[in-house]
CSV table of C-alpha atoms (C1' of nucleotides) in Angstrom, one decimal:
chain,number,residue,atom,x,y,z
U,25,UNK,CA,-10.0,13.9,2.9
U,26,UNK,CA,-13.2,14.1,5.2
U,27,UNK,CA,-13.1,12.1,8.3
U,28,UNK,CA,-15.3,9.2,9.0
U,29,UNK,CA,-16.7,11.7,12.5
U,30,UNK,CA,-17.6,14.2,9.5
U,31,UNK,CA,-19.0,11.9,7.3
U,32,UNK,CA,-20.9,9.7,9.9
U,33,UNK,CA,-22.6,12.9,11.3
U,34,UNK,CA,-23.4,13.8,7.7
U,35,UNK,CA,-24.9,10.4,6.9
U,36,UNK,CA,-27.1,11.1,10.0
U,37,UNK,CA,-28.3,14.9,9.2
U,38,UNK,CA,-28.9,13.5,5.4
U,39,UNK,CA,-31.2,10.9,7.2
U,40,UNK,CA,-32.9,12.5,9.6
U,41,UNK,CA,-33.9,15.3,6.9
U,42,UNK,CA,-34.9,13.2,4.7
U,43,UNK,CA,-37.2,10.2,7.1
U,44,UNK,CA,-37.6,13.1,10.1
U,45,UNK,CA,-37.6,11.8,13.9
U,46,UNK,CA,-38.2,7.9,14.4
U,47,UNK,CA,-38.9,7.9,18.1
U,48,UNK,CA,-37.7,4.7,18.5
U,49,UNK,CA,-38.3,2.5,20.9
U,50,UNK,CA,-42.5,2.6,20.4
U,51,UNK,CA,-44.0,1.6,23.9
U,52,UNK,CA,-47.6,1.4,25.1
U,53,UNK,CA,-47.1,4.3,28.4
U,54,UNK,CA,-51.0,3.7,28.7
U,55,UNK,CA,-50.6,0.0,29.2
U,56,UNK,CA,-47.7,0.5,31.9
U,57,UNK,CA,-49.6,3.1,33.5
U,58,UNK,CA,-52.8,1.6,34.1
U,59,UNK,CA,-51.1,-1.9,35.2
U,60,UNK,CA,-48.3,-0.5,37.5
U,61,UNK,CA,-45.2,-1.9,35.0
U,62,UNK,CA,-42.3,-0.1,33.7
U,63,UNK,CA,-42.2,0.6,29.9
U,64,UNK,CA,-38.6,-0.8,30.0
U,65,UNK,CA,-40.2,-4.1,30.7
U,66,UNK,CA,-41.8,-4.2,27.6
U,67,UNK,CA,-38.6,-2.9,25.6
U,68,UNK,CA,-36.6,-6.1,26.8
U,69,UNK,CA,-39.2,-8.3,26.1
U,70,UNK,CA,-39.7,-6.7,22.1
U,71,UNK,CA,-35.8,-6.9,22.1
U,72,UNK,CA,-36.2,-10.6,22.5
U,73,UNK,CA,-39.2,-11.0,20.5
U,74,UNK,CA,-37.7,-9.3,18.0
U,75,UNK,CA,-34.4,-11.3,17.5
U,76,UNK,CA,-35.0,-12.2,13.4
U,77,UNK,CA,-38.2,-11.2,13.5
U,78,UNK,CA,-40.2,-8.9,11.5
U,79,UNK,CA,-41.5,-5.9,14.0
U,80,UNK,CA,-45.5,-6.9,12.3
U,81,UNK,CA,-45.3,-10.4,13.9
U,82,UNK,CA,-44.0,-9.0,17.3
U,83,UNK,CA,-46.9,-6.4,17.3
U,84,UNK,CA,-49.4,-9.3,18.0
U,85,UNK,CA,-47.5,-11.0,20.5
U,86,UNK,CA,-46.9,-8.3,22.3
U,87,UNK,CA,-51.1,-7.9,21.9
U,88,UNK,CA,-50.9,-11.3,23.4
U,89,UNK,CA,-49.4,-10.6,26.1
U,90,UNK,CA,-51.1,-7.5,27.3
U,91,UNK,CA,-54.5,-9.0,27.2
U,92,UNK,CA,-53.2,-11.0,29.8
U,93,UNK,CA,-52.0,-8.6,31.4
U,94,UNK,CA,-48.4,-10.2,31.0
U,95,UNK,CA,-46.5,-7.6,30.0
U,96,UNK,CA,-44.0,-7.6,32.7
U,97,UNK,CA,-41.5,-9.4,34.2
U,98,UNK,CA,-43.3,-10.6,37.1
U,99,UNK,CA,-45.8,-12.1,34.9
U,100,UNK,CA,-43.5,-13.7,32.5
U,101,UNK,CA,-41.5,-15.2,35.3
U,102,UNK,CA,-45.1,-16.8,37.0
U,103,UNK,CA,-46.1,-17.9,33.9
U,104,UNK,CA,-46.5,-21.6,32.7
U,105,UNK,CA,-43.9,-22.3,29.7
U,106,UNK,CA,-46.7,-23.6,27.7
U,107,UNK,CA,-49.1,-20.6,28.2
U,108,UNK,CA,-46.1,-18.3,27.6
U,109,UNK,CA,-45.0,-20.2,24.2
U,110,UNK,CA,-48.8,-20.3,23.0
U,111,UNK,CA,-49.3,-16.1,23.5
U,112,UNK,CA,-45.3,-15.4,21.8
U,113,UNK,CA,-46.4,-18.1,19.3
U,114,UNK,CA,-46.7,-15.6,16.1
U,115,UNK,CA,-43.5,-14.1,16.9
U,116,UNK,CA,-41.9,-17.2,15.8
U,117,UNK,CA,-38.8,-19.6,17.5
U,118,UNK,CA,-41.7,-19.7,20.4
U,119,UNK,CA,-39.9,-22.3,21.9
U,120,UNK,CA,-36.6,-20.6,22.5
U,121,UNK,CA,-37.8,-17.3,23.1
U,122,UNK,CA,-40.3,-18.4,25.8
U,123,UNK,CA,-37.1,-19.8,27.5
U,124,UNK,CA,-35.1,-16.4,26.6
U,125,UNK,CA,-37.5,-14.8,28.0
U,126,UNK,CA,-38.3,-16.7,31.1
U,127,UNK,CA,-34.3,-16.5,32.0
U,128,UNK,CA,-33.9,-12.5,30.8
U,129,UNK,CA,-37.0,-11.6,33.2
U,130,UNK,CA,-35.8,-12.6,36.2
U,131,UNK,CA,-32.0,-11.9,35.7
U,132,UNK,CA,-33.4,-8.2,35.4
U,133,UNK,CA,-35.8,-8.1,37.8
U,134,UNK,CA,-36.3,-6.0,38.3
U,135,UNK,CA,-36.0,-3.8,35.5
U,136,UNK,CA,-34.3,-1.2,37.4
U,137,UNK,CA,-31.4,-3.3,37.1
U,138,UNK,CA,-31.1,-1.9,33.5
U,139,UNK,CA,-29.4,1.2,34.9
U,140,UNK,CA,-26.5,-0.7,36.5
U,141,UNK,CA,-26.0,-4.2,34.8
U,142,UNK,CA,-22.4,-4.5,32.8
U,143,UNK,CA,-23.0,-5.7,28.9
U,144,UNK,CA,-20.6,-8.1,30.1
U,145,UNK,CA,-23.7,-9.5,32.7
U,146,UNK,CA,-26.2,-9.2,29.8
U,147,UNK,CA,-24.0,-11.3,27.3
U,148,UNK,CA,-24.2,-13.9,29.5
U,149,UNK,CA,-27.7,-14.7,30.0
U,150,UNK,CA,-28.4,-17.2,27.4
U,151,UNK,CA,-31.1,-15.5,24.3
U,152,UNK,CA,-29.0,-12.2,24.6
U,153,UNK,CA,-26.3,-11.6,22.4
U,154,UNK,CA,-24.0,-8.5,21.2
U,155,UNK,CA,-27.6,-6.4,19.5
U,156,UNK,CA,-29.5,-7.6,21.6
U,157,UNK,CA,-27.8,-6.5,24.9
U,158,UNK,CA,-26.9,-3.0,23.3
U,159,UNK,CA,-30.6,-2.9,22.4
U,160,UNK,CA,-31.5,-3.2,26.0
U,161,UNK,CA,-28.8,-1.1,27.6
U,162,UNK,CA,-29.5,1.9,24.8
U,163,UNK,CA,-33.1,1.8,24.6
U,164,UNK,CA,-34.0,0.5,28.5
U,165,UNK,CA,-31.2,1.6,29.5
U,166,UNK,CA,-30.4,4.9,28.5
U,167,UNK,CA,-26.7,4.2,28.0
U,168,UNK,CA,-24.6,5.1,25.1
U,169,UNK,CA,-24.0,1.7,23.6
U,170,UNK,CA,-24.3,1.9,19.6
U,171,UNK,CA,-26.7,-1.2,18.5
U,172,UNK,CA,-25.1,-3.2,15.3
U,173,UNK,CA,-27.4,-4.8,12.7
U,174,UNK,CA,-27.9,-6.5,9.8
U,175,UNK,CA,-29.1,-3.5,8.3
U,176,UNK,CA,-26.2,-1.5,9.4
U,177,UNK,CA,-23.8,-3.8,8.3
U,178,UNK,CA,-24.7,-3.7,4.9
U,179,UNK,CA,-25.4,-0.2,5.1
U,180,UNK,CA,-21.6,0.4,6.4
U,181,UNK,CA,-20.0,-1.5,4.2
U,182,UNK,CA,-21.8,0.3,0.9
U,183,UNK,CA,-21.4,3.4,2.1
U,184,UNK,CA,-17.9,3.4,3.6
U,185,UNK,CA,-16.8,0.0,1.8
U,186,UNK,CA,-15.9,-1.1,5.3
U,187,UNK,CA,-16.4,-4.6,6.7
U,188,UNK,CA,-16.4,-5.6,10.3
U,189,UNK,CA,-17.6,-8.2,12.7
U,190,UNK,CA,-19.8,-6.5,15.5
U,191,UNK,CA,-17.2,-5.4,18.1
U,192,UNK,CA,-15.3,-3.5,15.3
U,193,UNK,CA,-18.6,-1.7,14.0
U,194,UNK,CA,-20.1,-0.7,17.4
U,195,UNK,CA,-16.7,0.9,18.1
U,196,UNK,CA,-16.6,3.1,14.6
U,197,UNK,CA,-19.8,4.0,15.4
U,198,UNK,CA,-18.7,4.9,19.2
U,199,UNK,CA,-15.2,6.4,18.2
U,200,UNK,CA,-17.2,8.6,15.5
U,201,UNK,CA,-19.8,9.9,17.0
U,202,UNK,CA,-20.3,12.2,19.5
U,203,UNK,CA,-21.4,10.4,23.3
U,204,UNK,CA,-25.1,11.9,22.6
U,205,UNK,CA,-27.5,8.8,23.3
U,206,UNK,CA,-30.4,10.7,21.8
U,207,UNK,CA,-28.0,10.7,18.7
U,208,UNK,CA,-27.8,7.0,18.8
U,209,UNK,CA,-31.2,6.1,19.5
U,210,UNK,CA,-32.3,8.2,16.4
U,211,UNK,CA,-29.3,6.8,14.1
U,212,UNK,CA,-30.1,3.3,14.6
U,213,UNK,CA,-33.5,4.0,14.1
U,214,UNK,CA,-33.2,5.8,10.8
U,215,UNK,CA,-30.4,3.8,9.3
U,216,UNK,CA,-33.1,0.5,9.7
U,217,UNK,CA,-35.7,3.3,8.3
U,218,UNK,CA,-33.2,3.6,5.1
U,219,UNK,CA,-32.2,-0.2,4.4
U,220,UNK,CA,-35.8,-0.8,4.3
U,221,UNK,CA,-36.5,1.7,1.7
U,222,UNK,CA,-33.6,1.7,-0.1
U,223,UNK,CA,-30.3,0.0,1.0
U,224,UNK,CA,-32.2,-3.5,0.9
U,225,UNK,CA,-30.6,-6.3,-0.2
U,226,UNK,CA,-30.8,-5.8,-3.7
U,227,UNK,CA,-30.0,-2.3,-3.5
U,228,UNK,CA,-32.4,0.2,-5.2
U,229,UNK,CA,-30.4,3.3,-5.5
U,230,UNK,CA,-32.5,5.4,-7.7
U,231,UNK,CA,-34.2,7.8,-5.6
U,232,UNK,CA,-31.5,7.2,-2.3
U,233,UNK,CA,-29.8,10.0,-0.5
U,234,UNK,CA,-26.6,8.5,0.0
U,235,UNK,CA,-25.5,8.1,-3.3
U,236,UNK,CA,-23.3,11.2,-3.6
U,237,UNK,CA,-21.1,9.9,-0.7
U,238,UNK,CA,-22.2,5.9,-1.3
U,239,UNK,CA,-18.5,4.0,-2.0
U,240,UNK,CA,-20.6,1.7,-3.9
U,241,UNK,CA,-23.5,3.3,-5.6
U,242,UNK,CA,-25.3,1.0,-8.5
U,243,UNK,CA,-25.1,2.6,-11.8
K,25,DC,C1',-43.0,-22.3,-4.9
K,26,DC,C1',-39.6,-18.7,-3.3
K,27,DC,C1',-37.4,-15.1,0.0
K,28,DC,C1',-37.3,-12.2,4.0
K,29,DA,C1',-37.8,-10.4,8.8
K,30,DG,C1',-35.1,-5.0,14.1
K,31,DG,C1',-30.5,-12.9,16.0
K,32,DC,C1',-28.9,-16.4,19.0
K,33,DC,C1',-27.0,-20.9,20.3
K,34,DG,C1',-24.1,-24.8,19.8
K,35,DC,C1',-21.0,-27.0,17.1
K,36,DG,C1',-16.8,-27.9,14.2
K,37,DC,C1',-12.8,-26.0,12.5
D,2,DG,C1',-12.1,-16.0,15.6
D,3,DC,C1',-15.6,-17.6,11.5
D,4,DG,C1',-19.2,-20.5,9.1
D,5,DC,C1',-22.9,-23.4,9.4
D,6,DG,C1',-27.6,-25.6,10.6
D,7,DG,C1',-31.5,-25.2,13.5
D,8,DC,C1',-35.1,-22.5,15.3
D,9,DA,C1',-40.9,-20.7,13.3
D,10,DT,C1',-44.4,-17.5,12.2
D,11,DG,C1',-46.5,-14.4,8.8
D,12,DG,C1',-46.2,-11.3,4.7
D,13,DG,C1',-45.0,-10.3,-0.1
DNA sequence: CCCCAGGCCGCGC
DNA sequence: GCGCGGCATGGG
């Protein structure tokens, strides 16, 4: 009987083999450099932006903002409402997210505060919830907190036929794996990499990696 | 026309 | 705790 640590770490090697490193989270350093912000700034601000949203559409608001020169927390938090929905406008829910964004800028301004802040303190400011807070505390953060998604879900409960709400998956994740947050920000990465190409939601198997070890492989 | 995309909130139960 | 409707743009 292999354990879920061995297979979990194999699921990863498999992965990374096959889709090779996915650097997530991509930042523009550039940007940050020449305007004096913090690249961290602009991973909150994606994680928001991002919330149901497909990366494509996030890309241009994200353009949006830095021809402004808005990229930042400062920015966002002097900004009119109106000017910020109209530049996060093709990232969709512009309404709520200008107001997610608004409150999440200065609750962690500034963004040093990404080192210290409990999950517990993210969870509460309103527009971050369970992914999105272990989004920000892995990827800004550089704390070992797994991020849960919809692609993971389905990806989890294929593969091991398990089913869990988000608490219970983050913690088979975190009770698997070794505490390597390199290891996380890579498996995250790579298992959204593989439910795009394969494990989508009308699975196409033929051609996927996983199958020898998939609970639930099609045909 | 349809469905989907790197969720969250507020509500009812 | 879970399920649901609302939120919105852009691509396939």
């Amino acid at each position: 009987m292999k354990s879920s640590r061995d297979s979990l770490l194999q699921v990863f090697k498999l992965l990374l083999v096959s889709y090779g490193k996915q650097n997530w989270w991509p930042v523009d350093r550039e940007y940050h450099r020449k305007e004096g912000s913090d690249p961290r700034e602009e991973i909150v601000i994606g994680a928001i932006l991002t919330q149901n949203t497909s990366w494509r559409n996030v890309e241009k608001a994200l353009q949006n903002l830095k021809r402004v020169k808005a990229l930042s927390f400062k920015r966002i938090i002097d900004i009119t409402p109106e000017a910020l929905q109209e530049l996060i406008r093709p990232a969709g829910y512009y309404r709520q997210k200008a107001v997610y964004l608004k409150e999440v800028a200065f609750r962690l301004y500034p963004v040093s505060k990404v080192e210290k802040v409990s999950r517990e303190e993210l969870l509460e400011i309103k527009g971050i919830g369970r992914e999105t807070a272990d989004t920000i505390l892995l990827y800004a953060g550089n704390r070992p907190y797994f991020v849960i998604d919809a692609y993971t879900k389905r990806i989890v409960k294929r593969v091991f036929g398990i089913e869990d709400n988000y608490e219970g998956l983050r913690k088979f994740f975190e009770e698997n794996l070794p505490e390597d947050i390199e290891l996380y920000k890579e498996f995250h990465a790579l298992l959204d990499e593989h439910a795009k190409r394969f494990c989508k939601k009308i699975p196409q198997c033929e051609g996927c990696i996983l199958t020898q070890l998939c609970t639930q492989p099609l045909r």
